[in-house]
PDB file of C-alpha atoms in Angstrom:
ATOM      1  CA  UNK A   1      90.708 141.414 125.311  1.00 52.00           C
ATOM      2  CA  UNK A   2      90.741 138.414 122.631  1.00 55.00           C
ATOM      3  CA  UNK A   3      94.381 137.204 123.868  1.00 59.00           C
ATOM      4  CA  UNK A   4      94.857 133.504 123.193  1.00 64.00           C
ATOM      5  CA  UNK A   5      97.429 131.870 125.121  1.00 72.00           C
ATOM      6  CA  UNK A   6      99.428 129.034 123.312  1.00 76.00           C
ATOM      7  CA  UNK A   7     100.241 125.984 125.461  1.00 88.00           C
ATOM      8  CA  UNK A   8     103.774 124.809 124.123  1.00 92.00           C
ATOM      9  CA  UNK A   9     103.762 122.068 126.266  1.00 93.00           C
ATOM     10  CA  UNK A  10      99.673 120.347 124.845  1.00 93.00           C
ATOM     11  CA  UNK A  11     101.553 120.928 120.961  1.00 94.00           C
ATOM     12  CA  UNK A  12     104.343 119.078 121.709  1.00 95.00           C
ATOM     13  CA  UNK A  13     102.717 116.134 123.504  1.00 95.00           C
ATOM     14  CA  UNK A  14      99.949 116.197 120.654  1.00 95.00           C
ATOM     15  CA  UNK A  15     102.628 116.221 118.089  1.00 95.00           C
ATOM     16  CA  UNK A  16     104.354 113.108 119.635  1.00 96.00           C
ATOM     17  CA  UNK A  17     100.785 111.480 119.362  1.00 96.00           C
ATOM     18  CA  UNK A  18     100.618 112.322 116.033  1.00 96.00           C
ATOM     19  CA  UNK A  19     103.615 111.060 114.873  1.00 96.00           C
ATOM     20  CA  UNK A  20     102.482 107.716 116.708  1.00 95.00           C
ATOM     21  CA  UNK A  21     100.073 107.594 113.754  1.00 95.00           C
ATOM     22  CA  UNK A  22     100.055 106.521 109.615  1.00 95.00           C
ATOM     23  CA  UNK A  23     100.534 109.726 107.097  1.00 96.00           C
ATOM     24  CA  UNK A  24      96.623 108.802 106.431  1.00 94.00           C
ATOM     25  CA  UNK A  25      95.430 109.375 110.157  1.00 94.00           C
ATOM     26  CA  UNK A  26      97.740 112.258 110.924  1.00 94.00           C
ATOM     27  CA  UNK A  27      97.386 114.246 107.812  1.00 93.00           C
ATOM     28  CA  UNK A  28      93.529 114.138 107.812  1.00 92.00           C
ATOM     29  CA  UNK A  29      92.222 116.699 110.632  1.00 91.00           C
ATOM     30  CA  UNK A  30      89.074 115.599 112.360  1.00 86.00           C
ATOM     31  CA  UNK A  31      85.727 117.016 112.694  1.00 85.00           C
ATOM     32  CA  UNK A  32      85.984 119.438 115.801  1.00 87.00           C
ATOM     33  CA  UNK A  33      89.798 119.101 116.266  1.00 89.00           C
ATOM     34  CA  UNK A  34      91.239 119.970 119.612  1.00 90.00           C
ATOM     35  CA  UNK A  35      93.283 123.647 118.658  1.00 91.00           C
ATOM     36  CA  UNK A  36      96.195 122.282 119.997  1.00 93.00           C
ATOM     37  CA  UNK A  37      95.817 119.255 117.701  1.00 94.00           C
ATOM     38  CA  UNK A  38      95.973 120.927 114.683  1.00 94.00           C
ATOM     39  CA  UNK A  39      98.355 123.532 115.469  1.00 95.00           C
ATOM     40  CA  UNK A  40     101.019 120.150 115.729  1.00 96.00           C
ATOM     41  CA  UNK A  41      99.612 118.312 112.563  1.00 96.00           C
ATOM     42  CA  UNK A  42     100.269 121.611 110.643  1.00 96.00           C
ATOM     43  CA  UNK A  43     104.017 121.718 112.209  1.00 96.00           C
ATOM     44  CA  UNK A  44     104.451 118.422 111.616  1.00 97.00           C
ATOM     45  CA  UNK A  45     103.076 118.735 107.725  1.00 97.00           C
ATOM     46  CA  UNK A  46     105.781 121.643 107.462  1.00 97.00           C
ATOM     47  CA  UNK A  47     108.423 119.158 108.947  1.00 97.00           C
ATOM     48  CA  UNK A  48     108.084 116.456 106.334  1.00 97.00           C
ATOM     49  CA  UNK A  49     108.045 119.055 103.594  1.00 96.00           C
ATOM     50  CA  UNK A  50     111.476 120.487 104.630  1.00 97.00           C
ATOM     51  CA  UNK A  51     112.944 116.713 105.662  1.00 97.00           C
ATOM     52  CA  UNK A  52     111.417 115.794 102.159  1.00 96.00           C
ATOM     53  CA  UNK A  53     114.378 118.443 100.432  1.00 94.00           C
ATOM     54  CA  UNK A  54     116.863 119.018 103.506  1.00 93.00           C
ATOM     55  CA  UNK A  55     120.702 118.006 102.539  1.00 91.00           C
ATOM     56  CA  UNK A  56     121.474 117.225 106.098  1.00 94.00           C
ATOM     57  CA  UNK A  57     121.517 113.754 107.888  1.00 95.00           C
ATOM     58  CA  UNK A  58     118.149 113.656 109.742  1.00 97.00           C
ATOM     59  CA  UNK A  59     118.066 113.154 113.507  1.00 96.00           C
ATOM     60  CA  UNK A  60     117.932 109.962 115.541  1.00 95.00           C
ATOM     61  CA  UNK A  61     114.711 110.930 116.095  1.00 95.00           C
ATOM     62  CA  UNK A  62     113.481 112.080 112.607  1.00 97.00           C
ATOM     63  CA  UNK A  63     114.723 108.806 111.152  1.00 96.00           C
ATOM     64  CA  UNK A  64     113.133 106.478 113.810  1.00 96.00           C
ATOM     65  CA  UNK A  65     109.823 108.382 112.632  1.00 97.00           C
ATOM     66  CA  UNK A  66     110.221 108.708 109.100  1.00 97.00           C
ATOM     67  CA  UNK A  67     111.624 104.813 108.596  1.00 97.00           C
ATOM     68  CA  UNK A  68     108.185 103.901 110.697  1.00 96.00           C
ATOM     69  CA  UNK A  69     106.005 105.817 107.712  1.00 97.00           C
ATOM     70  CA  UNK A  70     108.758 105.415 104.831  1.00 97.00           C
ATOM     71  CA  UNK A  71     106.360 103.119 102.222  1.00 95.00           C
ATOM     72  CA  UNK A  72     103.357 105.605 102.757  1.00 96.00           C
ATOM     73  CA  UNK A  73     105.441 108.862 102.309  1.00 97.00           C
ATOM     74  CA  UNK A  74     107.127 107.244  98.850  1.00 96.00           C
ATOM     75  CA  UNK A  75     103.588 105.861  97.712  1.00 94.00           C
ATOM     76  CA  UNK A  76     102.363 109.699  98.282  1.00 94.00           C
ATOM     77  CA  UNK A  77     105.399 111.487  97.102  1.00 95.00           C
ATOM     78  CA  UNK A  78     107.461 109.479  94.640  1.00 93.00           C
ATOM     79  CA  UNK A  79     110.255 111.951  95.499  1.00 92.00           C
ATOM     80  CA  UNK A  80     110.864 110.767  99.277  1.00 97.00           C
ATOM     81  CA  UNK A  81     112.342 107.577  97.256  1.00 96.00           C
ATOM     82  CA  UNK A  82     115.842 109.680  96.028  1.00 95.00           C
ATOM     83  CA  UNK A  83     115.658 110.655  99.738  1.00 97.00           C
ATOM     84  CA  UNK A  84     115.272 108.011 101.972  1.00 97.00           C
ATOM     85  CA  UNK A  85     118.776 106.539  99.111  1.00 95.00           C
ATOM     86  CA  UNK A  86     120.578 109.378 100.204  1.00 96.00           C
ATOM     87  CA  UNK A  87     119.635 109.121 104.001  1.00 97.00           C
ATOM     88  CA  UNK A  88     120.167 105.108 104.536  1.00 95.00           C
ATOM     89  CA  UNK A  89     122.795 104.447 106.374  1.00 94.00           C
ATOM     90  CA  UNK A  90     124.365 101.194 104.498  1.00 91.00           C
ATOM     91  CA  UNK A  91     125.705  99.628 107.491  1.00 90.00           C
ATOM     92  CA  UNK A  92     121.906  99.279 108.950  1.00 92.00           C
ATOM     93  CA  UNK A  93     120.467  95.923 107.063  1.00 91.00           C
ATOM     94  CA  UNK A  94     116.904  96.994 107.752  1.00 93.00           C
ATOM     95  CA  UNK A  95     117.555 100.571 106.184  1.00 93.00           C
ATOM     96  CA  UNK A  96     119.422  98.986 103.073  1.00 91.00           C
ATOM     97  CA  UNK A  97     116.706  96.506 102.714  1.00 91.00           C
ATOM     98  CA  UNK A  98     114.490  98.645 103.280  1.00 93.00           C
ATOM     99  CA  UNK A  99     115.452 101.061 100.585  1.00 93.00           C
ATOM    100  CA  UNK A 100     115.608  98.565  98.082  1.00 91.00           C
ATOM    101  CA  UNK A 101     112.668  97.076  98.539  1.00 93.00           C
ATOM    102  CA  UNK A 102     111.002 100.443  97.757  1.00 94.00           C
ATOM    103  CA  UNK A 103     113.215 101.065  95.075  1.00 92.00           C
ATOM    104  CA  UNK A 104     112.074  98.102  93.605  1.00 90.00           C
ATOM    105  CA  UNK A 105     108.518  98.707  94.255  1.00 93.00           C
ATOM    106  CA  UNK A 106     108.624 102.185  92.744  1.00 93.00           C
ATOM    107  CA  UNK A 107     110.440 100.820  89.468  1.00 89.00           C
ATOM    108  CA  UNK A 108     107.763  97.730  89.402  1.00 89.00           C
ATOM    109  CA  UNK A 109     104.855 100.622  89.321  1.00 91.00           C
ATOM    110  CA  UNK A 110     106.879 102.463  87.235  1.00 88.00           C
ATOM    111  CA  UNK A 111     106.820 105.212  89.342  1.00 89.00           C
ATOM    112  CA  UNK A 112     110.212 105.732  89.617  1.00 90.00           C
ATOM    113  CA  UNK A 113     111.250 109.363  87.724  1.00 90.00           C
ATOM    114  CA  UNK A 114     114.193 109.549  85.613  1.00 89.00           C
ATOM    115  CA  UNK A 115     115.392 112.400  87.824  1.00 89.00           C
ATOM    116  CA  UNK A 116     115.028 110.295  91.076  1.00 92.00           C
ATOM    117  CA  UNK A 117     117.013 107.499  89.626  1.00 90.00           C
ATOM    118  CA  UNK A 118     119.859 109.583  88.714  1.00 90.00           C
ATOM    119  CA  UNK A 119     120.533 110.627  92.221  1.00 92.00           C
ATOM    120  CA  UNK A 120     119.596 107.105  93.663  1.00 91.00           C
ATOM    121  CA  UNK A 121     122.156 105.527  90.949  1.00 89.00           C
ATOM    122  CA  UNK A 122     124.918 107.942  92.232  1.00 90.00           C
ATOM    123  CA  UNK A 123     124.153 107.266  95.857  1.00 92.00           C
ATOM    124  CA  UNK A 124     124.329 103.374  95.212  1.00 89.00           C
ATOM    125  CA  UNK A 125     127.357 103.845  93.577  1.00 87.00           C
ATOM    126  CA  UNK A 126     129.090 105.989  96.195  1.00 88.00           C
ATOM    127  CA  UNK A 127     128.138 103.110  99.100  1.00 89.00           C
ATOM    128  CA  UNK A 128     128.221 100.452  96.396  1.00 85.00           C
ATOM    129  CA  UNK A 129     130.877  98.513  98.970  1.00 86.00           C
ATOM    130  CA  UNK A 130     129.011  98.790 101.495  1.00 87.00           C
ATOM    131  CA  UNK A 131     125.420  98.104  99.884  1.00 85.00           C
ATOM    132  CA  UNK A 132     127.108  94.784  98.215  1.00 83.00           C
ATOM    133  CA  UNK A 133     127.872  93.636 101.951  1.00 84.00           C
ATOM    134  CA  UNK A 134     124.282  93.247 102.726  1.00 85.00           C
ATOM    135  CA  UNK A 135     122.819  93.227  98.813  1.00 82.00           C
ATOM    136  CA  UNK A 136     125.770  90.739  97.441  1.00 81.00           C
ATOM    137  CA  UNK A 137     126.770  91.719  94.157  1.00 73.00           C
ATOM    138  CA  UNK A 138     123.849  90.160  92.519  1.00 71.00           C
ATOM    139  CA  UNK A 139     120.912  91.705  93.895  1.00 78.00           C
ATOM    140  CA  UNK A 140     122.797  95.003  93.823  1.00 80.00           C
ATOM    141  CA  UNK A 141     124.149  94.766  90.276  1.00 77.00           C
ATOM    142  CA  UNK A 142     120.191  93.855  89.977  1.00 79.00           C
ATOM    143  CA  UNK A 143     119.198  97.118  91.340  1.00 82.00           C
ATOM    144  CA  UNK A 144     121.458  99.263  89.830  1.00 82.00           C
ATOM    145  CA  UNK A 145     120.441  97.493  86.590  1.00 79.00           C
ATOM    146  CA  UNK A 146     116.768  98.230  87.439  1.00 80.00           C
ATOM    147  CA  UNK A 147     117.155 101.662  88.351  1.00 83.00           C
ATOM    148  CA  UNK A 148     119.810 103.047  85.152  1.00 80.00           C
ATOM    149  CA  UNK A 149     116.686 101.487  83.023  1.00 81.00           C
ATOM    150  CA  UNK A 150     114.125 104.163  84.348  1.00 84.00           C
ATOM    151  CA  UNK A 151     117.309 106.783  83.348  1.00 82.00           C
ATOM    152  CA  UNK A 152     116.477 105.293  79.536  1.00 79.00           C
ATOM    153  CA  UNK A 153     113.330 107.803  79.386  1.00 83.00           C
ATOM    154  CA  UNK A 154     115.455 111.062  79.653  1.00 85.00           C
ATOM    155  CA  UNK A 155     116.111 113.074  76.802  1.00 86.00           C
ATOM    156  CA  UNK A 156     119.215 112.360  75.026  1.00 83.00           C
ATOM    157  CA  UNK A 157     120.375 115.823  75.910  1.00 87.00           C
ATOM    158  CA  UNK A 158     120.406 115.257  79.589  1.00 86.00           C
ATOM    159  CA  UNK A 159     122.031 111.942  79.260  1.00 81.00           C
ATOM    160  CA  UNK A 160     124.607 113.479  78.084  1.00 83.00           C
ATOM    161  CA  UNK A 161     124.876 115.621  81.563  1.00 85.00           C
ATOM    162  CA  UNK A 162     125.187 112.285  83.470  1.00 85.00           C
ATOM    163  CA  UNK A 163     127.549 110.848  81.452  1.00 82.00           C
ATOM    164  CA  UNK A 164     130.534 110.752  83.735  1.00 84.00           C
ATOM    165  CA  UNK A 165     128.300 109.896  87.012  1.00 83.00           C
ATOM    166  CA  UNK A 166     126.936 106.761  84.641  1.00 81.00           C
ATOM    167  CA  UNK A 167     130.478 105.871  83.598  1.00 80.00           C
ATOM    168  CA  UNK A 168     131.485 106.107  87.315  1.00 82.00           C
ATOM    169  CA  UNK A 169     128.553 104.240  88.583  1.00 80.00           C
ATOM    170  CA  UNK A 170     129.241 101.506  85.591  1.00 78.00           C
ATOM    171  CA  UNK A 171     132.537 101.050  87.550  1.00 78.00           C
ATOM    172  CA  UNK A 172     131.262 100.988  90.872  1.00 80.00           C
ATOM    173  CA  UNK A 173     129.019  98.243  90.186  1.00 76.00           C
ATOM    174  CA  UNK A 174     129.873  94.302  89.221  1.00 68.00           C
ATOM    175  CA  UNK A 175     129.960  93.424  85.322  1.00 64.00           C
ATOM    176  CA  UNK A 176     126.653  92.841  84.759  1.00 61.00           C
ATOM    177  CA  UNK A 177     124.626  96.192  86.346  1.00 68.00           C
ATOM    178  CA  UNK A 178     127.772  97.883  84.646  1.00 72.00           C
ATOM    179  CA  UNK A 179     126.539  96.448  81.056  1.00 71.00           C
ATOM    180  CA  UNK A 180     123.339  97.274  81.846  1.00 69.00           C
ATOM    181  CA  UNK A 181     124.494 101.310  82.726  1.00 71.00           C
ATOM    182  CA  UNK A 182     126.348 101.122  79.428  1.00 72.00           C
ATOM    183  CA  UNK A 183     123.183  99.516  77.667  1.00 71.00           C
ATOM    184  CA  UNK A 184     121.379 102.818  78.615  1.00 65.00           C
ATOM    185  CA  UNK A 185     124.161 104.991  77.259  1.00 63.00           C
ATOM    186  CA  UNK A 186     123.968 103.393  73.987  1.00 70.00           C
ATOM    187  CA  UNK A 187     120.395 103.741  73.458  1.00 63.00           C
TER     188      UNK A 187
END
């Protein structure tokens, strides 16, 4: 009669196999895949696209996985960077860290969008006490400073739409990332 059955149970375990993997290995099907196999990587490739956008915190279990692939999902998708800055919890120093090392990475490539850095600027500015506890003011004012230069490639137009979250963020930060926020307002 051409039924199929669907094993819930050989997708699941197959997905938690998959996510043992790198974004290379489990994104690229193999020749002759098992059905099961690809019926997972296919959920899990719909999973990162709505984690990639979602507004709420992710799971224990989400963030365990996505922290263990975080520098190949930014280097694929420069827009996982805004992301992963609004998802860090900035009481973990591994996540903070973590997030500014790929910050910093992203800016160094110049990779970083002027889009992306507006919402990672107002996320380091809302945990900016909390980031300077593990950053110290330095190496935060540093970042900050790092990412309001990327914002000096938007249009002067939508500058002008940030103003008050660069004027806030100016504050949030020590006097010399707050300079360099102003700097980028007076260009």
């Amino acid at each position: 009669d051409g039924a199929c059955t669907i094993d819930v149970i050989a997708i699941a375990m197959e997905a938690k196999r998959l996510q043992g993997l790198t974004l290379a290995c489990m994104a690229t099907p193999s020749d002759e895949e098992d059905p099961h196999r690809a019926v997972a990587r296919s959920l899990l490739m719909r999973m990162l696209a709505r984690l990639r956008a979602c507004l709420h915190q992710w799971s224990d279990g989400e963030r365990a996985w996505l922290l263990r692939i975080r520098e190949e999902l930014c280097d694929a998708d420069r827009g996982w960077i805004a992301q992963f800055a609004m998802q860090t919890v900035w009481s973990n120093i591994d996540e903070v860290n973590g997030i500014a090392s790929v910050i910093e990475k992203a800016q160094n490539a110049g990779r970083l969008a002027a889009r992306d850095a507006v919402q990672i600027l107002s996320v380091l500015a809302r945990n900016a006490e909390a980031a300077e506890a593990i950053l110290r003011e330095k190496l935060l004012g540093s970042l900050a400073t790092r990412v309001a230069e990327t914002l000096a490639t938007l249009p002067e137009r939508e500058v002008a739409c940030i103003l008050e979250l660069l004027l806030d963020s100016a504050h949030a930060f020590g006097y010399a990332a707050a300079r360099s926020i102003v700097g980028t307002l007076i260009r």
